[in-house]
Every structure is written in C-alpha cells, then in structure tokens.
PDB file of C-alpha atoms in Angstrom:
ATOM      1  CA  UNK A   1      -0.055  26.865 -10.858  1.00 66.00           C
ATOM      2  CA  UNK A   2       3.082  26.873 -12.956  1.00 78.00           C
ATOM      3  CA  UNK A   3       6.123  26.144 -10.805  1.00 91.00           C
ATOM      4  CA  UNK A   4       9.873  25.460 -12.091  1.00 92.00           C
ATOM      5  CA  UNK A   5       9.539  22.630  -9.244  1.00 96.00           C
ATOM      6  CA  UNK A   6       7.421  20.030  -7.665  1.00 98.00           C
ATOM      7  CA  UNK A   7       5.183  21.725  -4.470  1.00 98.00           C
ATOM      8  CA  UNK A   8       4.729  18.886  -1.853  1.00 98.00           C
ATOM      9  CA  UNK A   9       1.876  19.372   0.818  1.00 98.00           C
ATOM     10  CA  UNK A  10       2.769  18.098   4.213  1.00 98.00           C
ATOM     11  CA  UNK A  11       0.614  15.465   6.540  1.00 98.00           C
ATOM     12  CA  UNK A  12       1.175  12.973   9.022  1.00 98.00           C
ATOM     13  CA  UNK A  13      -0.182   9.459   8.851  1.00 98.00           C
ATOM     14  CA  UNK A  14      -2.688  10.284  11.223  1.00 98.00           C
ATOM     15  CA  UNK A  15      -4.448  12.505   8.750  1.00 98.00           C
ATOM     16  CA  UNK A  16      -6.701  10.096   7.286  1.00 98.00           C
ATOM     17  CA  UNK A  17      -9.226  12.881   7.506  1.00 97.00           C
ATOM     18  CA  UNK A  18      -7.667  15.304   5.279  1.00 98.00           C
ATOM     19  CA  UNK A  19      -7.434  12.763   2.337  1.00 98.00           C
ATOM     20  CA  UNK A  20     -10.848  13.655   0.818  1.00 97.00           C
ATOM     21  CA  UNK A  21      -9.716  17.407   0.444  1.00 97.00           C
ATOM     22  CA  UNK A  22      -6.178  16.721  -0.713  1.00 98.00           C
ATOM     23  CA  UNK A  23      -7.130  14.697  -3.680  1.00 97.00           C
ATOM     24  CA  UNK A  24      -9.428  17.262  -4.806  1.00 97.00           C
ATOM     25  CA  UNK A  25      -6.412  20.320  -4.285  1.00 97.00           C
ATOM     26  CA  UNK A  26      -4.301  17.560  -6.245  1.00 96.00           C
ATOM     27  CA  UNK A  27      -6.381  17.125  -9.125  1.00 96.00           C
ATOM     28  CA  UNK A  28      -7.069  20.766  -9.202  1.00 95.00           C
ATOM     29  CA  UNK A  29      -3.414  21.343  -9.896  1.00 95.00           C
ATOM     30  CA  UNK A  30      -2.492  22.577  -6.391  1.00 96.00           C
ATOM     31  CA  UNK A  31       0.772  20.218  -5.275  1.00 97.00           C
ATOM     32  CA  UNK A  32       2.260  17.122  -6.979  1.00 98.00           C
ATOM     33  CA  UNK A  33       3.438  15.071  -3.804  1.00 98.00           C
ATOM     34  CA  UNK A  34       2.767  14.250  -0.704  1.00 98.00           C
ATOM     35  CA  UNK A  35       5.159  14.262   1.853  1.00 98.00           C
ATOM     36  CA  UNK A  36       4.059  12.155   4.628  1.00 98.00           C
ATOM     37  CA  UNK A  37       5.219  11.957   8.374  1.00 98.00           C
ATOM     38  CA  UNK A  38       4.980   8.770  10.366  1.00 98.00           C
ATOM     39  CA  UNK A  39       3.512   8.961  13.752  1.00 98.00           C
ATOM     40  CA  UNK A  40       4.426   5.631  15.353  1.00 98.00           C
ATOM     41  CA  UNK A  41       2.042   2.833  15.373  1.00 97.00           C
ATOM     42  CA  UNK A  42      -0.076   4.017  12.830  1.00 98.00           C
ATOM     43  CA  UNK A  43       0.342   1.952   9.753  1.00 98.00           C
ATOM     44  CA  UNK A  44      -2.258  -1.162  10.411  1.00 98.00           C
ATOM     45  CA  UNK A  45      -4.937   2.088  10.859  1.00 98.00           C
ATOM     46  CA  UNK A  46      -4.146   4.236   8.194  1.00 98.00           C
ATOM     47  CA  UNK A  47      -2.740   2.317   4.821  1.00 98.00           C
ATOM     48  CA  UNK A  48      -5.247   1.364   3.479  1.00 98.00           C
ATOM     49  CA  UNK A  49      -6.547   4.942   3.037  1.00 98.00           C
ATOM     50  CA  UNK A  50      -3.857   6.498   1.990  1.00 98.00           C
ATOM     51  CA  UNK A  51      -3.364   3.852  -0.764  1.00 98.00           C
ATOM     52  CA  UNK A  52      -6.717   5.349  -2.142  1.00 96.00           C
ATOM     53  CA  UNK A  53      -4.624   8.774  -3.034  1.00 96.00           C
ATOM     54  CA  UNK A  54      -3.385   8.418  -6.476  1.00 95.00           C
ATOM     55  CA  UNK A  55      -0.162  10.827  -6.072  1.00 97.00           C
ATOM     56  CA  UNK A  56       3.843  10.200  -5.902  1.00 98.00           C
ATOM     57  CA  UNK A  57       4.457  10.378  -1.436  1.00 98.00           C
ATOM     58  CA  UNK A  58       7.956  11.300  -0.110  1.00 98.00           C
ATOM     59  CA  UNK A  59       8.102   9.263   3.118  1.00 98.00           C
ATOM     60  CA  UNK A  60       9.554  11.334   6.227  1.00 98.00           C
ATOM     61  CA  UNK A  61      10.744   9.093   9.545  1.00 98.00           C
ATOM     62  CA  UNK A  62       9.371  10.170  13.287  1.00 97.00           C
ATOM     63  CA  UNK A  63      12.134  11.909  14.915  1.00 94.00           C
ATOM     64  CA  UNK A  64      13.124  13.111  19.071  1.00 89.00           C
ATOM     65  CA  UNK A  65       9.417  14.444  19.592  1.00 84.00           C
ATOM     66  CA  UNK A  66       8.040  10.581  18.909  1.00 92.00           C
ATOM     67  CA  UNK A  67      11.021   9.235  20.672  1.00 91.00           C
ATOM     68  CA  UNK A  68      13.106   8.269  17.384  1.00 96.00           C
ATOM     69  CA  UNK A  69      16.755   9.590  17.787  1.00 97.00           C
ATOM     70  CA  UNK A  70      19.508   8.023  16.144  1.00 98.00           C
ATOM     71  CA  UNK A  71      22.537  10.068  17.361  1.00 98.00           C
ATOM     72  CA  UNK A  72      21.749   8.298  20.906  1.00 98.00           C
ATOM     73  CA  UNK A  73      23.559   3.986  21.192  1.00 97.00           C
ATOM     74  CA  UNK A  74      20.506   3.097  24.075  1.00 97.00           C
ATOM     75  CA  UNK A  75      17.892   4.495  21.396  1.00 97.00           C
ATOM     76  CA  UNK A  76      19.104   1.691  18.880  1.00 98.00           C
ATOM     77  CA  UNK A  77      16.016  -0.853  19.681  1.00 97.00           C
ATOM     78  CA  UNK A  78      13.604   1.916  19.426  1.00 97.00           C
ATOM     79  CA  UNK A  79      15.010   3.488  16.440  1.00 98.00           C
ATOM     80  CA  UNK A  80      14.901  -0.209  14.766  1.00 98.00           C
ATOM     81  CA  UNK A  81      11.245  -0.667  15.890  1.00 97.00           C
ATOM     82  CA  UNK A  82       9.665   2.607  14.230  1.00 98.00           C
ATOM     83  CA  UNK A  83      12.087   2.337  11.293  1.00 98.00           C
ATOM     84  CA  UNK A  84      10.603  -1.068  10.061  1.00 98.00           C
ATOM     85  CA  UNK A  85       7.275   0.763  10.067  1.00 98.00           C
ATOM     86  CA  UNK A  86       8.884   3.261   7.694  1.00 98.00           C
ATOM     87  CA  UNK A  87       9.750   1.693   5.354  1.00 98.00           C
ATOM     88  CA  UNK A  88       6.151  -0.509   5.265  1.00 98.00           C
ATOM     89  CA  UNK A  89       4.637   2.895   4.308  1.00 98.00           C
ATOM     90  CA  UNK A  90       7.647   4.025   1.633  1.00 98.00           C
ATOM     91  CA  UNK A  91       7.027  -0.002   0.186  1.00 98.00           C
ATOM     92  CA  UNK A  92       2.913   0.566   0.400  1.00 98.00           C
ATOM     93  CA  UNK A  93       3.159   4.179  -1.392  1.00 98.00           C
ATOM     94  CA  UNK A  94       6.067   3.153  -3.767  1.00 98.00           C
ATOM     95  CA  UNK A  95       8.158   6.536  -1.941  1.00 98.00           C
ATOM     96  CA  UNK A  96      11.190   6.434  -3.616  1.00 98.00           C
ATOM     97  CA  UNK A  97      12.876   8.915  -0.138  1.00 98.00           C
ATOM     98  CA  UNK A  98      12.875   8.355   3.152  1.00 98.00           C
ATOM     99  CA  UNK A  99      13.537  11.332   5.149  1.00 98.00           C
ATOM    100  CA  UNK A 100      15.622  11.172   8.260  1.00 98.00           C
ATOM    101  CA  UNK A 101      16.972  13.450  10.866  1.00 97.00           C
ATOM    102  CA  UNK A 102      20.497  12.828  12.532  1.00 97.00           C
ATOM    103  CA  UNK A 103      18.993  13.114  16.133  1.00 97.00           C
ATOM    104  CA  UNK A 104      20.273  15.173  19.235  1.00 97.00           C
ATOM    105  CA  UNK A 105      22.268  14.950  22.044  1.00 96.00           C
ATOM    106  CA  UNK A 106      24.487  12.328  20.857  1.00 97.00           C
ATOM    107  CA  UNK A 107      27.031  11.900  18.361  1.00 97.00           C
ATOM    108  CA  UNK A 108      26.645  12.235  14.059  1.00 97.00           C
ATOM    109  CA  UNK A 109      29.408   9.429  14.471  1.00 98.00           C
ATOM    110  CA  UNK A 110      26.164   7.188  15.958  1.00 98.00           C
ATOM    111  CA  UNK A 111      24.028   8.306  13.807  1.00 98.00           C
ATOM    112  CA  UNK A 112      25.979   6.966  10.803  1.00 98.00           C
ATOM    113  CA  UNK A 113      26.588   3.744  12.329  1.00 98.00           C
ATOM    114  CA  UNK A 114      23.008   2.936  12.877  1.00 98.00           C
ATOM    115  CA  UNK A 115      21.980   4.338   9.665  1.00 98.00           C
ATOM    116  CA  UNK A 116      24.690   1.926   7.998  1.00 98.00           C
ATOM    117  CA  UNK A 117      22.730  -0.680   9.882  1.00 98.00           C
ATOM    118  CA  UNK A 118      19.590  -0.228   8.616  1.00 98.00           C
ATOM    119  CA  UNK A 119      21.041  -1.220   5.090  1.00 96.00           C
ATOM    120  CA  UNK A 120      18.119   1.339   3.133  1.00 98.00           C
ATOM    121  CA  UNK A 121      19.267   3.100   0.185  1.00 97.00           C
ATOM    122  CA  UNK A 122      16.294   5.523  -0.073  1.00 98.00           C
ATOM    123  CA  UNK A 123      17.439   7.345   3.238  1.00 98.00           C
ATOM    124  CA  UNK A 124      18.245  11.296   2.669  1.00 98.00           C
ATOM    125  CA  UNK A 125      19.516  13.515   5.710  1.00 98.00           C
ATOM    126  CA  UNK A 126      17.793  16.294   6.575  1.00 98.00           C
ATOM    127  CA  UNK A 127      20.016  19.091   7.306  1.00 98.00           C
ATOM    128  CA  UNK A 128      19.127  20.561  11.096  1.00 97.00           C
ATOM    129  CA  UNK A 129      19.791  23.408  13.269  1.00 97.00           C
ATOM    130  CA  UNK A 130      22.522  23.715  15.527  1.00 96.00           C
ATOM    131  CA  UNK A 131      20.083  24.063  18.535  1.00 93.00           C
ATOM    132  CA  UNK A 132      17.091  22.283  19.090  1.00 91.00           C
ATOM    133  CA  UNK A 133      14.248  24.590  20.514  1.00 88.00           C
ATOM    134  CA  UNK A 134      14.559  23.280  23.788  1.00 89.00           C
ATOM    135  CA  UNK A 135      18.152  23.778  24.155  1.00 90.00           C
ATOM    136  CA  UNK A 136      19.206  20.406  22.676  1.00 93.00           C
ATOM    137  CA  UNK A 137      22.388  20.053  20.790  1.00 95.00           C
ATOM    138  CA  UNK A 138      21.175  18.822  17.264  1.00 96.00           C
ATOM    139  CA  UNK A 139      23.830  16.728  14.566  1.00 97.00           C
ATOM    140  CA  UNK A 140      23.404  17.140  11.091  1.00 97.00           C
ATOM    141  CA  UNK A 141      23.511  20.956  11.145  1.00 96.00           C
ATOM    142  CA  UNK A 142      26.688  21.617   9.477  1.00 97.00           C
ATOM    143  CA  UNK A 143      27.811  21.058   5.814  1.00 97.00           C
ATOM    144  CA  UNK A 144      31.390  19.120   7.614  1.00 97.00           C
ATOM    145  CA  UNK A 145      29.357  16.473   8.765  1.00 97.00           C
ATOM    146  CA  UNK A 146      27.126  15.747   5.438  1.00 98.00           C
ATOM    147  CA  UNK A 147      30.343  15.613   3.634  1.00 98.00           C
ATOM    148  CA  UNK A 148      31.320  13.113   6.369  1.00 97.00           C
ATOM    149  CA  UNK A 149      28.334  11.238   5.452  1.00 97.00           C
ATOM    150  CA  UNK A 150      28.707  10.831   2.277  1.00 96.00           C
ATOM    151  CA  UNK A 151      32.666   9.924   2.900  1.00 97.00           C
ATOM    152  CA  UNK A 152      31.382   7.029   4.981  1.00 95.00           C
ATOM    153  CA  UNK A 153      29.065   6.103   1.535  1.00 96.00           C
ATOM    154  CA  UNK A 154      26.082   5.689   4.662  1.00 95.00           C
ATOM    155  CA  UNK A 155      24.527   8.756   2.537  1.00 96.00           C
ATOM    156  CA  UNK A 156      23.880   9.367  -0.776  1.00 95.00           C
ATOM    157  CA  UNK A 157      20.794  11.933  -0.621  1.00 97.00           C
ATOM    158  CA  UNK A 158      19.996  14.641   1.705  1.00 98.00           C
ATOM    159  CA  UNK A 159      17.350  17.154   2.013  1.00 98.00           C
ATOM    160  CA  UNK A 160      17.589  20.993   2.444  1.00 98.00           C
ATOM    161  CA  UNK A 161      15.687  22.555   5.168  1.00 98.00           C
ATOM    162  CA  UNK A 162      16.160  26.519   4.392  1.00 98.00           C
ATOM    163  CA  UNK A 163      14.870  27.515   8.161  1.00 97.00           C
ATOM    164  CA  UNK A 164      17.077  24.865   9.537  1.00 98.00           C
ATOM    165  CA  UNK A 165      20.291  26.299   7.741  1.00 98.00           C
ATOM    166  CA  UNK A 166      19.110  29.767   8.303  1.00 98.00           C
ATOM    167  CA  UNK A 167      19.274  28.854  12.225  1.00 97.00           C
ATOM    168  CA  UNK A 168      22.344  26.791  11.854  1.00 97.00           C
ATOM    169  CA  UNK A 169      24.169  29.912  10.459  1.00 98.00           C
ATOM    170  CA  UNK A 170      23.035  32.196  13.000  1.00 97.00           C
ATOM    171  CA  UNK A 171      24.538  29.603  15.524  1.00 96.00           C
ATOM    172  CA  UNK A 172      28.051  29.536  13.419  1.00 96.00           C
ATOM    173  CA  UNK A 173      27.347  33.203  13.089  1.00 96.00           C
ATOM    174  CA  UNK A 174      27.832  32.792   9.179  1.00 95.00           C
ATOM    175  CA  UNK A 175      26.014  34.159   5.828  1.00 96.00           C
ATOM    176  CA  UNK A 176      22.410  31.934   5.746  1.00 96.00           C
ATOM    177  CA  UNK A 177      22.735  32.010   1.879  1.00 95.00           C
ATOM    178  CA  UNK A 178      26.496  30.999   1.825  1.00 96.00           C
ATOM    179  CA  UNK A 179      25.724  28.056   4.488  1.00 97.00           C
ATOM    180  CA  UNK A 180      22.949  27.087   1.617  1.00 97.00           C
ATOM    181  CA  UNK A 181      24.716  27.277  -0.832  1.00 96.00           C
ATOM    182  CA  UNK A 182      27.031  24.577   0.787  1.00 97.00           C
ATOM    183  CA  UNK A 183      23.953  22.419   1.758  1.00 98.00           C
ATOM    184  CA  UNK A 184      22.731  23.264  -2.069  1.00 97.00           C
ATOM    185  CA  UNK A 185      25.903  21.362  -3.215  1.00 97.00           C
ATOM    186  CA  UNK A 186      25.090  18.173  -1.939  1.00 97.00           C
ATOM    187  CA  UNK A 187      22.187  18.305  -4.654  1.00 97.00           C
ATOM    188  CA  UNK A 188      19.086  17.540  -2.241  1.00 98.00           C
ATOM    189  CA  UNK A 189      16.321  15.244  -3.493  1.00 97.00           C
ATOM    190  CA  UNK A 190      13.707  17.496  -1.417  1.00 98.00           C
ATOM    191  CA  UNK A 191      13.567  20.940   0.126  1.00 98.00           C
ATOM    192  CA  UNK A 192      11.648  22.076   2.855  1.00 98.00           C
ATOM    193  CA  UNK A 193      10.358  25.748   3.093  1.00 98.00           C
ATOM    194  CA  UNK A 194       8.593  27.358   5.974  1.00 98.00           C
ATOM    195  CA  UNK A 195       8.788  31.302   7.087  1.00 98.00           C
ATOM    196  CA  UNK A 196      10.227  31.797  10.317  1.00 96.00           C
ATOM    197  CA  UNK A 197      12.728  34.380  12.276  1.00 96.00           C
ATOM    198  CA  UNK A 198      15.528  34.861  10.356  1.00 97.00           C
ATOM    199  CA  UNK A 199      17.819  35.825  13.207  1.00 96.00           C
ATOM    200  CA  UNK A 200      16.766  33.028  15.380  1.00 96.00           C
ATOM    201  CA  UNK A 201      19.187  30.017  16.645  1.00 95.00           C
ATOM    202  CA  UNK A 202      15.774  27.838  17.266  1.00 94.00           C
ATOM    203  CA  UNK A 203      13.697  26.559  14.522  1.00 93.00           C
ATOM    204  CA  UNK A 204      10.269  28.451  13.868  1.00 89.00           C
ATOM    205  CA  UNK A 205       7.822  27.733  11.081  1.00 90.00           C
ATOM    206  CA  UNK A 206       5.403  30.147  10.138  1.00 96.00           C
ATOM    207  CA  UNK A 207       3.390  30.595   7.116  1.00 97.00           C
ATOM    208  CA  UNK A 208       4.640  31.990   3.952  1.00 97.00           C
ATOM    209  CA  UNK A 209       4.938  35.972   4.176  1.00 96.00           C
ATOM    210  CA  UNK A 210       4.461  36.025   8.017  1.00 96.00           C
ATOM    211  CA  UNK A 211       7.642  36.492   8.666  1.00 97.00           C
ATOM    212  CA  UNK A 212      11.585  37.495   8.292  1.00 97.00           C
ATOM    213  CA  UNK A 213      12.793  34.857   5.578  1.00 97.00           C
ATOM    214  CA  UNK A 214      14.713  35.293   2.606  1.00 96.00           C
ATOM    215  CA  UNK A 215      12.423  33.425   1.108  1.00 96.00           C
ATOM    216  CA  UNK A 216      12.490  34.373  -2.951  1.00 95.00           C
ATOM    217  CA  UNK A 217      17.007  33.824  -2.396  1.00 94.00           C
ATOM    218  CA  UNK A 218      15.875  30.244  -1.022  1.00 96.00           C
ATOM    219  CA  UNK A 219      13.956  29.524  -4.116  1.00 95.00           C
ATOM    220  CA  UNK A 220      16.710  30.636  -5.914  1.00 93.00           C
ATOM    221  CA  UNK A 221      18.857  27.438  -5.092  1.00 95.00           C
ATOM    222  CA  UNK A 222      15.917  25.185  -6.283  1.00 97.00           C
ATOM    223  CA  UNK A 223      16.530  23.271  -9.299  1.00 96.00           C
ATOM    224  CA  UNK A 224      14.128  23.080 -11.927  1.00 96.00           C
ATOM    225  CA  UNK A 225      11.873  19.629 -11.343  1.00 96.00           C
ATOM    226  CA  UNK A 226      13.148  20.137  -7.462  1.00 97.00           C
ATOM    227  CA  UNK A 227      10.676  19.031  -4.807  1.00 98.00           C
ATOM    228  CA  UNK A 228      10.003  21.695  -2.679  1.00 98.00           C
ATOM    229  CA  UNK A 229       7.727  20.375   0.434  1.00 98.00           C
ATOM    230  CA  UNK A 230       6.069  23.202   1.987  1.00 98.00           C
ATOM    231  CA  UNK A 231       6.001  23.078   6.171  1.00 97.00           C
ATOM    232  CA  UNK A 232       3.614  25.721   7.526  1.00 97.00           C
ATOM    233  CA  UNK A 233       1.392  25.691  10.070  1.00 94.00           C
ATOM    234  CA  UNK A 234      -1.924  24.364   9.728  1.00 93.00           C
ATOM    235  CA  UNK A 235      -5.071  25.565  11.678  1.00 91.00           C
ATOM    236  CA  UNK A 236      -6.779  21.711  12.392  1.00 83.00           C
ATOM    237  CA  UNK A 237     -10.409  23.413  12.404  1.00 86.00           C
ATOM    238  CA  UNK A 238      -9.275  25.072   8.980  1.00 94.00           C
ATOM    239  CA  UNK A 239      -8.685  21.739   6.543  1.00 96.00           C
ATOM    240  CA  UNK A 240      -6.126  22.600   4.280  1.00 98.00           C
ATOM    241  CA  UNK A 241      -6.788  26.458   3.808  1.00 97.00           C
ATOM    242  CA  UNK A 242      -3.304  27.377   5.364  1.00 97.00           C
ATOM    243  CA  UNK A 243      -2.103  25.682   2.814  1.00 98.00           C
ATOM    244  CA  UNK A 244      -3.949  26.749  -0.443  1.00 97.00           C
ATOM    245  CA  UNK A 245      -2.681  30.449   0.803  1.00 97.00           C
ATOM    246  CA  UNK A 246       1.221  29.556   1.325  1.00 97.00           C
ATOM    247  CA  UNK A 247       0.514  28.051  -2.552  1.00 97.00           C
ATOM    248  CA  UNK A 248      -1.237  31.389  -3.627  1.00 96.00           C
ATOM    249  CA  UNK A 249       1.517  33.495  -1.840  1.00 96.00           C
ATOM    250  CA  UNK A 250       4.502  31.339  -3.578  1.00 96.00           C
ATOM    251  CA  UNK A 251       2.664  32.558  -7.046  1.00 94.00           C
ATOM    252  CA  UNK A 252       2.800  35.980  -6.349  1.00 93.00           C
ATOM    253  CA  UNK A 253       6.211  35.624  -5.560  1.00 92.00           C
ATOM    254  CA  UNK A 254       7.219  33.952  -8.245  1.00 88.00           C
ATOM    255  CA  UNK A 255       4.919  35.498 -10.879  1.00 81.00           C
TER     256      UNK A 255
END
C-alpha cells in the first residue's frame, strides 16, 4: 500500500509466535518495521527468532507496567538491569531507536539524570499523558519539559504519541492539534497512532475508526519517510487480523 511514510506493526518480544505471519504481511507489502517491546527477561528465549525476520526493528524499553520507571531515584538498579537487556536486542536487530518513557510519580529532573547515565545515544522520549490511567502523575507530557531535555543535550530524539498529546491537552485544557504541533517541532524519529477518546485525560487505544480521534489532522504532521508505528489492539486468538484492518482503514483514509 502506498504510504508517504513508513507503517510499523507493533509486538512484544514474547511474540515469537506471530513471526511466521509477520514476514509473510511484510513481504506482501503490508508494514516496513517492526517496532518491538521488551518484556523483561526475554532475550536468551526469543533472539534467535527474531533474528530470522529480515526487516529494519525500532526497539521500545519496558516501562511502569514491567516495573521500569525512571522518574523514580530507588528504581535506578532496576531501571539499569532491564536497560542492558535493551540495548542487547537494539545491538542483535541493528535498531537504530530505542524508545523510552520518562516514568511516573517522580520527577522529569530524575529521569534525565539516569538517562544521562546510561550514556546511549539511540534513546528517543516518548511524549506521555499528563495522567496515567490509574491516576498516576506521568513526566514527559508537556512540550516545556522535552525542550528541557534537549537543553540538558540528555535528548536528541523523541517520539510523538498523538493519543498521548491528545490526553495531555485535555489535562492542560489546550487545542490537541496546537499541543502537536509543539511535540511535531521536536522532529520525532517515530510516531505512534492508535484511536481512542478524544476528550479523555487517560490514555485509550482502540482500533483505527472505532473511535473519536482526529486521526486524518494527526497524519497531517507526518513527514514524508516518517515512521508511523501503529498501536491497536490485537485480539490474541485473531493473529494479526486487527492489524491488516487498521492498515486497510489508513488506505481509505488516505486514498
């Protein structure tokens, strides 16, 4: 399908299973990355078979729901541990970006310090809502603190989240585009689309067209050759079908 940027299909590390019917949706033209979340402790299992997948992989670090949360000093060790494991898959896969999120309940100003400690120059800061969905107080979620980021020279990439920013506005109470925008200006090495509820504070992901995003104004801000990862939900019985229609339902759009 013709795209004026990169589609990038979502798995974790634990999907081993899945690998069969990605590389057949890849050669059939479907996506051209793979953007690929760690679940902790899973390298030694799952390398060698993802090695076998002849596609570029954008390489996205475990965050608060596997216990990784760098805004938090006591969560250093931990954070340290999972990291190293990281950036064994980026090296395997040759992943150019490593995805991270600032954490929550903590401070950005921790975050960047143990980020500076890690020493990697293929991180890229995800952008986050304001709110976690339980309630948690997220950093990261506000244009002011990437610029801080990239101040500190800790930063040099970041990635755009459109549901994120389209809850983080609703928390400022600003314009979701205009907060975009600002994010857009950071020029993000990836993008992350989902549909959601677009008056929500809390971060929903639903599949393309099921619900209240602006979705064809997100596209908008995506440069051509962008990588646009695509974060839907994905039926486990159902293989990769959820995501063959949020493809087909980006071509209508677009076409």
């Amino acid at each position: 399908m013709a795209f004026h940027f990169k589609v990038g299909l979502k798995l974790y590390s634990t999907n081993v299973e899945l690998i069969p019917e990605a590389s057949r949706l890849m050669k059939e033209g479907l996506y051209d990355y793979v953007e690929l979340y760690v679940i902790p402790g899973s390298y030694m299992q799952t390398i060698n078979n993802w090695e076998t997948l002849d596609i570029s992989f954008v390489i996205h670090t475990p965050h608060s729901f596997h216990d990784v949360n760098f805004a938090q000093a006591d969560k250093w060790q931990t954070n340290q541990r999972n990291f190293i494991e990281v950036q064994k898959f980026a090296d395997s896969l040759s992943a150019g970006i490593i995805i991270v999120h600032g954490g929550n309940n903590g401070s950005f100003d921790e975050t960047l310090k143990q980020l500076a400690r890690l020493d990697e120059k293929r991180i890229a800061l995800e952008n986050k809502p304001c709110m976690g969905i339980n309630g948690e107080i997220c950093v990261g979620g506000t244009p002011e603190e990437f610029q801080k980021a990239f101040d500190s020279g800790v930063i040099k990439q970041t990635v755009l989240d459109f549901g994120h920013a389209v809850c983080a506005a609703n928390f400022l109470q600003m314009a979701p585009l205009d907060l975009i925008k600002k994010f857009a200006g950071f020029n993000p090495k990836v993008f992350h689309l989902s549909d959601g509820d677009a008056l929500s504070e809390k971060d929903t992901h639903y599949n393309l067209g099921k619900g209240s995003m602006n979705i064809a104004g997100f596209l908008s801000t995506v440069p051509e050759g962008g990588l646009l990862t695509i974060e839907t939900p994905r039926r486990e019985t159902e293989g990769l079908k959820d995501f063959m229609e949020d493809v087909v339902y980006l071509n209508k759009l677009i076409n």
